[in-house]
């Protein structure tokens, strides 16, 4: 348990049914408190583990109660045809039931659940249910230590879910469905910023189990945030108009280059090479038509992905280096020309 001044749980209610000693402790709340105080009393004659158990129970709950219920009657216990009719239940049991039900379910007694001082949301409550169902799946009742472990696990999982929700909401503001395309560098910067805030949210959340126990859930959160970022990257890249038209542009460039080289080799009389480039031009044209059909119809998406992959390889390995060199050369020439004009203008002014 992380250090804190508040007790982790709100209320523990013991329900004792078939109480057979009303002369020692009356049915209901008052008799239950009397028995509870007697059972939780600590004395030096008790084993140290029993003493520690009693202290631990009191330290974990803000309120501890007990309710004593009578036996519902032999007709209920022994009759295999009993169908739940109130007339067949002992009157004393029905009377105490009228006290117990409002005690548990009346509006003034239904308070919002808290664990370790934190309000429990519906999502967090679902995590607790999952954890408790998991430990109750066996044939034997779980030990109190198992219950505490399950609660700590659910508490940390809820913290992970809340922190991830914070990350997703903030990233939606950056690159959501209605946002324009964002450069990959800027997207990474926003990812690191929001990721840091999400991680801080997780660390600031009061959690059970201590720092060492929570460290594994922090690693799980980081892994889930990276997975979410990968999805945001794919979604953002889908908005890149130039990347969307990369495949047809590459195929069209292959067609043009093949056409020009085919004509050149034909003019030189090298018809074997000309036929090879004619074949490449035809294949590129058919591939472009097939890609257009895939994009339009949505069918054969695997083939479309392979065509996109092929176009990316051609762009990265062949066309992009040529494009970069040409642009770089043009920029150098333009810069040289501007510098030369500036020098000449300076000389003319000085003369």
CSV table of C-alpha atoms in Angstrom, one decimal:
chain,number,residue,atom,x,y,z
A,1,UNK,CA,0.0,0.0,0.0
A,2,UNK,CA,1.3,3.4,-0.9
A,3,UNK,CA,1.8,5.8,2.0
A,4,UNK,CA,-1.4,7.7,2.9
A,5,UNK,CA,-3.4,8.9,5.8
A,6,UNK,CA,-6.7,7.5,4.6
A,7,UNK,CA,-7.8,3.9,5.0
A,8,UNK,CA,-8.1,2.1,1.7
A,9,UNK,CA,-11.6,0.8,2.0
A,10,UNK,CA,-14.9,2.4,3.1
A,11,UNK,CA,-16.9,-0.3,4.8
A,12,UNK,CA,-16.8,-4.0,5.8
A,13,UNK,CA,-20.2,-5.5,6.6
A,14,UNK,CA,-20.3,-8.9,8.2
A,15,UNK,CA,-23.6,-10.8,7.8
A,16,UNK,CA,-24.1,-13.7,10.2
A,17,UNK,CA,-27.1,-15.9,9.3
A,18,UNK,CA,-28.6,-18.6,11.4
A,19,UNK,CA,-27.6,-16.9,14.6
A,20,UNK,CA,-28.8,-19.2,17.4
A,21,UNK,CA,-27.9,-17.2,20.5
A,22,UNK,CA,-30.2,-14.2,20.7
A,23,UNK,CA,-30.1,-14.3,24.5
A,24,UNK,CA,-26.4,-13.4,24.3
A,25,UNK,CA,-26.6,-10.9,21.4
A,26,UNK,CA,-29.9,-9.7,19.9
A,27,UNK,CA,-30.6,-10.0,16.2
A,28,UNK,CA,-29.8,-7.0,14.0
A,29,UNK,CA,-27.1,-4.3,14.2
A,30,UNK,CA,-26.8,-3.9,17.9
A,31,UNK,CA,-26.2,-7.6,18.6
A,32,UNK,CA,-23.9,-7.7,15.6
A,33,UNK,CA,-21.7,-4.9,16.9
A,34,UNK,CA,-21.5,-6.6,20.3
A,35,UNK,CA,-20.3,-9.8,18.7
A,36,UNK,CA,-18.0,-8.0,16.4
A,37,UNK,CA,-16.2,-6.1,19.2
A,38,UNK,CA,-15.8,-9.3,21.1
A,39,UNK,CA,-14.3,-11.1,18.0
A,40,UNK,CA,-11.9,-8.2,17.1
A,41,UNK,CA,-10.7,-7.7,20.6
A,42,UNK,CA,-6.9,-8.1,20.9
A,43,UNK,CA,-5.3,-9.7,23.9
A,44,UNK,CA,-1.8,-10.9,24.8
A,45,UNK,CA,-3.0,-14.5,25.0
A,46,UNK,CA,-3.7,-14.6,21.2
A,47,UNK,CA,-1.2,-15.7,18.6
A,48,UNK,CA,0.8,-12.8,17.1
A,49,UNK,CA,-0.7,-13.6,13.6
A,50,UNK,CA,-4.2,-13.3,15.0
A,51,UNK,CA,-3.4,-10.0,16.7
A,52,UNK,CA,-1.9,-8.7,13.4
A,53,UNK,CA,-5.0,-9.9,11.5
A,54,UNK,CA,-7.3,-7.9,13.8
A,55,UNK,CA,-5.2,-4.8,13.5
A,56,UNK,CA,-5.0,-5.2,9.8
A,57,UNK,CA,-8.8,-5.4,9.5
A,58,UNK,CA,-9.3,-2.2,11.5
A,59,UNK,CA,-6.6,-0.4,9.6
A,60,UNK,CA,-8.1,-1.2,6.2
A,61,UNK,CA,-11.7,0.0,6.7
A,62,UNK,CA,-13.2,3.3,7.8
A,63,UNK,CA,-16.3,1.5,9.1
A,64,UNK,CA,-16.9,-2.1,10.2
A,65,UNK,CA,-20.4,-3.4,10.9
A,66,UNK,CA,-22.1,-6.7,11.6
A,67,UNK,CA,-25.7,-7.9,11.3
A,68,UNK,CA,-27.1,-11.0,13.0
A,69,UNK,CA,-29.8,-12.8,11.1
A,70,UNK,CA,-32.0,-15.6,12.6
A,71,UNK,CA,-32.6,-19.0,10.9
A,72,UNK,CA,-35.2,-18.7,8.1
A,73,UNK,CA,-37.0,-21.8,9.4
A,74,UNK,CA,-36.9,-25.6,9.0
A,75,UNK,CA,-39.4,-25.5,6.2
A,76,UNK,CA,-36.9,-23.4,4.1
A,77,UNK,CA,-33.9,-25.6,5.0
A,78,UNK,CA,-35.5,-29.1,4.6
A,79,UNK,CA,-38.2,-28.7,2.1
A,80,UNK,CA,-36.9,-29.4,-1.5
A,81,UNK,CA,-40.0,-27.8,-3.0
A,82,UNK,CA,-39.5,-24.4,-1.3
A,83,UNK,CA,-40.0,-21.7,-4.0
A,84,UNK,CA,-39.2,-18.6,-2.0
A,85,UNK,CA,-42.7,-17.8,-0.7
A,86,UNK,CA,-42.5,-15.4,2.2
A,87,UNK,CA,-45.4,-17.2,4.0
A,88,UNK,CA,-43.1,-20.2,4.5
A,89,UNK,CA,-40.3,-18.2,6.1
A,90,UNK,CA,-40.2,-17.5,9.8
A,91,UNK,CA,-41.6,-14.2,10.8
A,92,UNK,CA,-38.5,-13.2,12.8
A,93,UNK,CA,-36.4,-13.7,9.7
A,94,UNK,CA,-38.8,-11.5,7.7
A,95,UNK,CA,-38.7,-8.8,10.3
A,96,UNK,CA,-34.9,-8.7,10.3
A,97,UNK,CA,-34.8,-8.8,6.5
A,98,UNK,CA,-36.9,-5.6,6.5
A,99,UNK,CA,-34.2,-3.9,8.5
A,100,UNK,CA,-31.2,-5.4,6.6
A,101,UNK,CA,-32.4,-4.5,3.1
A,102,UNK,CA,-32.8,-0.7,3.7
A,103,UNK,CA,-29.5,-0.8,5.7
A,104,UNK,CA,-27.8,-1.9,2.5
A,105,UNK,CA,-29.8,-0.4,-0.3
A,106,UNK,CA,-31.6,2.7,0.9
A,107,UNK,CA,-30.6,5.9,-1.0
A,108,UNK,CA,-28.9,7.5,2.1
A,109,UNK,CA,-26.7,4.4,2.5
A,110,UNK,CA,-25.7,4.1,-1.1
A,111,UNK,CA,-22.6,6.2,-1.4
A,112,UNK,CA,-20.1,6.5,-4.2
A,113,UNK,CA,-17.4,3.9,-3.9
A,114,UNK,CA,-13.9,4.9,-3.0
A,115,UNK,CA,-10.7,2.9,-2.7
A,116,UNK,CA,-7.6,4.4,-1.1
A,117,UNK,CA,-9.4,7.8,-1.0
A,118,UNK,CA,-10.0,7.9,-4.8
A,119,UNK,CA,-13.5,8.0,-6.3
A,120,UNK,CA,-14.1,4.8,-8.3
A,121,UNK,CA,-15.4,5.3,-11.9
A,122,UNK,CA,-17.5,2.8,-13.8
A,123,UNK,CA,-14.4,1.8,-15.9
A,124,UNK,CA,-12.4,1.2,-12.7
A,125,UNK,CA,-15.3,-0.7,-11.1
A,126,UNK,CA,-15.3,-3.0,-14.1
A,127,UNK,CA,-11.6,-3.7,-13.6
A,128,UNK,CA,-12.3,-4.6,-10.0
A,129,UNK,CA,-15.1,-6.9,-11.0
A,130,UNK,CA,-12.7,-8.7,-13.5
A,131,UNK,CA,-10.0,-9.1,-10.8
A,132,UNK,CA,-12.5,-10.5,-8.2
A,133,UNK,CA,-14.1,-12.9,-10.8
A,134,UNK,CA,-10.6,-14.1,-11.6
A,135,UNK,CA,-9.7,-15.1,-8.1
A,136,UNK,CA,-13.2,-16.6,-7.4
A,137,UNK,CA,-13.0,-19.0,-10.3
A,138,UNK,CA,-11.4,-21.7,-8.2
A,139,UNK,CA,-13.1,-24.3,-6.0
A,140,UNK,CA,-11.9,-22.8,-2.8
A,141,UNK,CA,-12.5,-19.4,-1.2
A,142,UNK,CA,-9.5,-17.0,-1.8
A,143,UNK,CA,-7.3,-15.9,1.1
A,144,UNK,CA,-7.5,-12.3,2.3
A,145,UNK,CA,-4.0,-11.8,0.8
A,146,UNK,CA,-5.3,-12.8,-2.6
A,147,UNK,CA,-8.2,-10.4,-2.3
A,148,UNK,CA,-5.8,-7.5,-1.5
A,149,UNK,CA,-3.5,-8.5,-4.4
A,150,UNK,CA,-6.5,-8.5,-6.8
A,151,UNK,CA,-7.6,-5.1,-5.5
A,152,UNK,CA,-4.1,-3.7,-6.0
A,153,UNK,CA,-4.0,-5.2,-9.5
A,154,UNK,CA,-7.3,-3.7,-10.5
A,155,UNK,CA,-6.4,-0.4,-8.9
A,156,UNK,CA,-3.2,-0.2,-11.0
A,157,UNK,CA,-5.0,-1.3,-14.2
A,158,UNK,CA,-7.6,1.4,-13.7
A,159,UNK,CA,-4.8,3.9,-13.4
A,160,UNK,CA,-3.3,2.6,-16.6
A,161,UNK,CA,-6.7,2.9,-18.4
A,162,UNK,CA,-7.2,6.5,-17.2
A,163,UNK,CA,-3.7,7.6,-18.2
A,164,UNK,CA,-4.1,6.0,-21.6
A,165,UNK,CA,-7.5,7.8,-22.1
A,166,UNK,CA,-5.8,11.1,-21.3
A,167,UNK,CA,-3.2,10.4,-23.9
A,168,UNK,CA,-5.7,9.4,-26.6
A,169,UNK,CA,-7.9,12.5,-25.9
A,170,UNK,CA,-4.9,14.8,-26.1
A,171,UNK,CA,-3.5,13.2,-29.2
A,172,UNK,CA,-7.0,13.5,-30.8
A,173,UNK,CA,-6.7,17.2,-30.4
A,174,UNK,CA,-3.4,17.2,-32.2
A,175,UNK,CA,-4.0,14.8,-35.1
A,176,UNK,CA,-7.6,13.6,-34.8
A,177,UNK,CA,-9.9,12.8,-37.7
A,178,UNK,CA,-10.8,16.5,-38.3
A,179,UNK,CA,-7.2,17.7,-38.0
A,180,UNK,CA,-5.0,18.3,-41.1
A,181,UNK,CA,-1.8,16.4,-41.9
A,182,UNK,CA,1.0,17.0,-39.4
A,183,UNK,CA,4.7,16.5,-40.1
A,184,UNK,CA,6.2,13.4,-38.6
A,185,UNK,CA,8.8,15.4,-36.6
A,186,UNK,CA,6.0,17.6,-35.1
A,187,UNK,CA,3.9,14.6,-34.4
A,188,UNK,CA,6.7,12.9,-32.5
A,189,UNK,CA,7.3,16.1,-30.4
A,190,UNK,CA,3.6,16.2,-29.5
A,191,UNK,CA,3.7,12.5,-28.7
A,192,UNK,CA,6.6,12.9,-26.3
A,193,UNK,CA,4.9,15.8,-24.6
A,194,UNK,CA,1.6,14.1,-24.2
A,195,UNK,CA,3.3,10.8,-23.2
A,196,UNK,CA,5.2,12.6,-20.5
A,197,UNK,CA,1.9,14.2,-19.2
A,198,UNK,CA,0.1,10.8,-19.3
A,199,UNK,CA,3.0,9.2,-17.4
A,200,UNK,CA,2.9,11.9,-14.8
A,201,UNK,CA,-0.9,11.4,-14.5
A,202,UNK,CA,-0.3,7.7,-13.8
A,203,UNK,CA,2.4,8.5,-11.2
A,204,UNK,CA,0.3,11.1,-9.4
A,205,UNK,CA,-2.7,8.7,-9.1
A,206,UNK,CA,-2.8,7.0,-5.7
A,207,UNK,CA,-2.3,3.4,-6.2
A,208,UNK,CA,-2.1,0.2,-4.0
A,209,UNK,CA,0.8,-2.2,-3.9
A,210,UNK,CA,3.7,0.3,-3.6
A,211,UNK,CA,6.1,1.7,-6.1
A,212,UNK,CA,7.8,-1.7,-7.0
A,213,UNK,CA,4.4,-3.3,-7.7
A,214,UNK,CA,3.2,-0.4,-9.8
A,215,UNK,CA,6.4,-0.3,-11.9
A,216,UNK,CA,5.3,-3.2,-14.0
A,217,UNK,CA,2.0,-1.4,-14.8
A,218,UNK,CA,4.0,1.7,-15.7
A,219,UNK,CA,5.9,-0.3,-18.3
A,220,UNK,CA,2.6,-1.7,-19.6
A,221,UNK,CA,1.3,1.9,-19.9
A,222,UNK,CA,4.4,2.9,-21.9
A,223,UNK,CA,4.0,0.0,-24.2
A,224,UNK,CA,0.3,0.8,-24.8
A,225,UNK,CA,1.1,4.4,-25.4
A,226,UNK,CA,3.7,3.5,-28.1
A,227,UNK,CA,1.1,1.2,-29.7
A,228,UNK,CA,-1.4,4.0,-29.8
A,229,UNK,CA,1.2,6.3,-31.2
A,230,UNK,CA,1.8,3.9,-34.1
A,231,UNK,CA,-1.9,4.0,-34.9
A,232,UNK,CA,-1.9,7.8,-34.8
A,233,UNK,CA,1.1,7.8,-37.2
A,234,UNK,CA,-0.7,5.6,-39.7
A,235,UNK,CA,-3.8,7.7,-39.4
A,236,UNK,CA,-1.8,10.9,-39.9
A,237,UNK,CA,0.1,9.4,-42.9
A,238,UNK,CA,-3.3,8.6,-44.5
A,239,UNK,CA,-3.9,12.4,-44.6
A,240,UNK,CA,-0.7,13.1,-46.6
A,241,UNK,CA,-2.0,13.9,-50.0
A,242,UNK,CA,1.4,13.6,-51.6
A,243,UNK,CA,2.0,10.2,-50.1
A,244,UNK,CA,-1.5,9.1,-51.2
A,245,UNK,CA,-0.6,10.0,-54.8
A,246,UNK,CA,3.0,8.6,-54.6
A,247,UNK,CA,2.1,5.2,-56.1
A,248,UNK,CA,0.4,6.5,-59.2
A,249,UNK,CA,3.1,9.2,-59.6
A,250,UNK,CA,5.8,6.6,-59.4
A,251,UNK,CA,4.1,4.3,-61.9
A,252,UNK,CA,3.4,7.2,-64.2
A,253,UNK,CA,7.1,8.1,-64.0
A,254,UNK,CA,8.1,4.5,-64.8
A,255,UNK,CA,5.8,4.6,-67.8
A,256,UNK,CA,7.3,7.9,-69.1
A,257,UNK,CA,10.9,6.8,-68.6
A,258,UNK,CA,10.2,3.4,-70.3
A,259,UNK,CA,8.5,5.2,-73.2
A,260,UNK,CA,11.4,7.6,-73.7
A,261,UNK,CA,14.1,4.8,-73.4
A,262,UNK,CA,12.1,2.6,-75.7
A,263,UNK,CA,12.0,5.3,-78.4
A,264,UNK,CA,15.6,6.1,-77.9
A,265,UNK,CA,16.8,2.4,-78.3
A,266,UNK,CA,14.4,2.0,-81.3
A,267,UNK,CA,16.0,5.1,-82.9
A,268,UNK,CA,19.4,3.6,-82.4
A,269,UNK,CA,18.3,0.2,-83.8
A,270,UNK,CA,18.6,-1.7,-80.5
A,271,UNK,CA,15.2,-3.3,-80.8
A,272,UNK,CA,15.8,-5.9,-78.1
A,273,UNK,CA,16.3,-3.2,-75.5
A,274,UNK,CA,13.4,-1.2,-77.0
A,275,UNK,CA,11.1,-4.2,-76.6
A,276,UNK,CA,12.2,-4.7,-73.0
A,277,UNK,CA,11.3,-1.1,-72.1
A,278,UNK,CA,8.0,-1.5,-74.0
A,279,UNK,CA,7.2,-4.5,-71.9
A,280,UNK,CA,8.1,-2.5,-68.7
A,281,UNK,CA,5.8,0.3,-69.9
A,282,UNK,CA,3.0,-2.1,-70.5
A,283,UNK,CA,3.4,-3.8,-67.1
A,284,UNK,CA,3.5,-0.4,-65.3
A,285,UNK,CA,0.4,0.7,-67.2
A,286,UNK,CA,-1.5,-2.5,-66.2
A,287,UNK,CA,-0.3,-2.1,-62.6
A,288,UNK,CA,-1.5,1.5,-62.5
A,289,UNK,CA,-5.0,0.4,-63.8
A,290,UNK,CA,-5.1,-2.4,-61.2
A,291,UNK,CA,-4.1,0.0,-58.4
A,292,UNK,CA,-6.9,2.4,-59.5
A,293,UNK,CA,-9.4,-0.4,-59.4
A,294,UNK,CA,-8.3,-1.5,-55.9
A,295,UNK,CA,-8.6,2.1,-54.6
A,296,UNK,CA,-12.0,2.5,-56.2
A,297,UNK,CA,-13.6,-0.8,-55.3
A,298,UNK,CA,-11.9,-1.7,-52.0
A,299,UNK,CA,-11.3,-5.3,-53.3
A,300,UNK,CA,-8.0,-7.1,-53.4
A,301,UNK,CA,-6.5,-4.9,-50.7
A,302,UNK,CA,-3.5,-7.1,-50.2
A,303,UNK,CA,-2.6,-6.6,-53.9
A,304,UNK,CA,-3.0,-2.9,-53.4
A,305,UNK,CA,-0.7,-3.0,-50.4
A,306,UNK,CA,2.0,-4.8,-52.4
A,307,UNK,CA,1.7,-2.3,-55.2
A,308,UNK,CA,2.1,0.6,-52.7
A,309,UNK,CA,5.2,-1.2,-51.2
A,310,UNK,CA,6.7,-1.6,-54.7
A,311,UNK,CA,6.2,2.0,-55.4
A,312,UNK,CA,7.7,3.0,-52.1
A,313,UNK,CA,10.8,0.9,-52.8
A,314,UNK,CA,11.2,2.4,-56.3
A,315,UNK,CA,10.8,5.9,-54.9
A,316,UNK,CA,13.3,5.4,-52.0
A,317,UNK,CA,15.9,3.6,-54.0
A,318,UNK,CA,15.8,5.3,-57.4
A,319,UNK,CA,13.6,8.3,-57.9
A,320,UNK,CA,14.1,10.1,-54.6
A,321,UNK,CA,18.0,10.2,-54.9
A,322,UNK,CA,17.7,11.5,-58.4
A,323,UNK,CA,15.1,14.1,-57.3
A,324,UNK,CA,17.2,15.2,-54.3
A,325,UNK,CA,20.3,15.6,-56.4
A,326,UNK,CA,18.5,17.6,-59.1
A,327,UNK,CA,16.8,19.9,-56.5
A,328,UNK,CA,20.1,20.2,-54.6
A,329,UNK,CA,21.9,21.1,-57.8
A,330,UNK,CA,19.3,23.7,-58.8
A,331,UNK,CA,19.4,25.3,-55.3
A,332,UNK,CA,23.2,25.5,-55.5
A,333,UNK,CA,23.1,27.1,-58.9
A,334,UNK,CA,20.4,29.5,-57.8
A,335,UNK,CA,22.4,30.5,-54.7
A,336,UNK,CA,25.5,30.9,-56.8
A,337,UNK,CA,23.7,33.1,-59.2
A,338,UNK,CA,22.2,35.3,-56.5
A,339,UNK,CA,25.6,35.6,-54.8
A,340,UNK,CA,27.2,36.6,-58.1
A,341,UNK,CA,24.6,39.3,-58.8
A,342,UNK,CA,25.0,40.6,-55.2
A,343,UNK,CA,28.7,40.9,-55.6
A,344,UNK,CA,28.4,42.6,-59.0
A,345,UNK,CA,25.8,45.1,-57.7
A,346,UNK,CA,28.1,45.9,-54.8
A,347,UNK,CA,31.0,46.6,-57.1
A,348,UNK,CA,28.9,48.8,-59.3
A,349,UNK,CA,27.6,50.8,-56.3
A,350,UNK,CA,31.2,51.2,-54.9
A,351,UNK,CA,32.5,52.4,-58.3
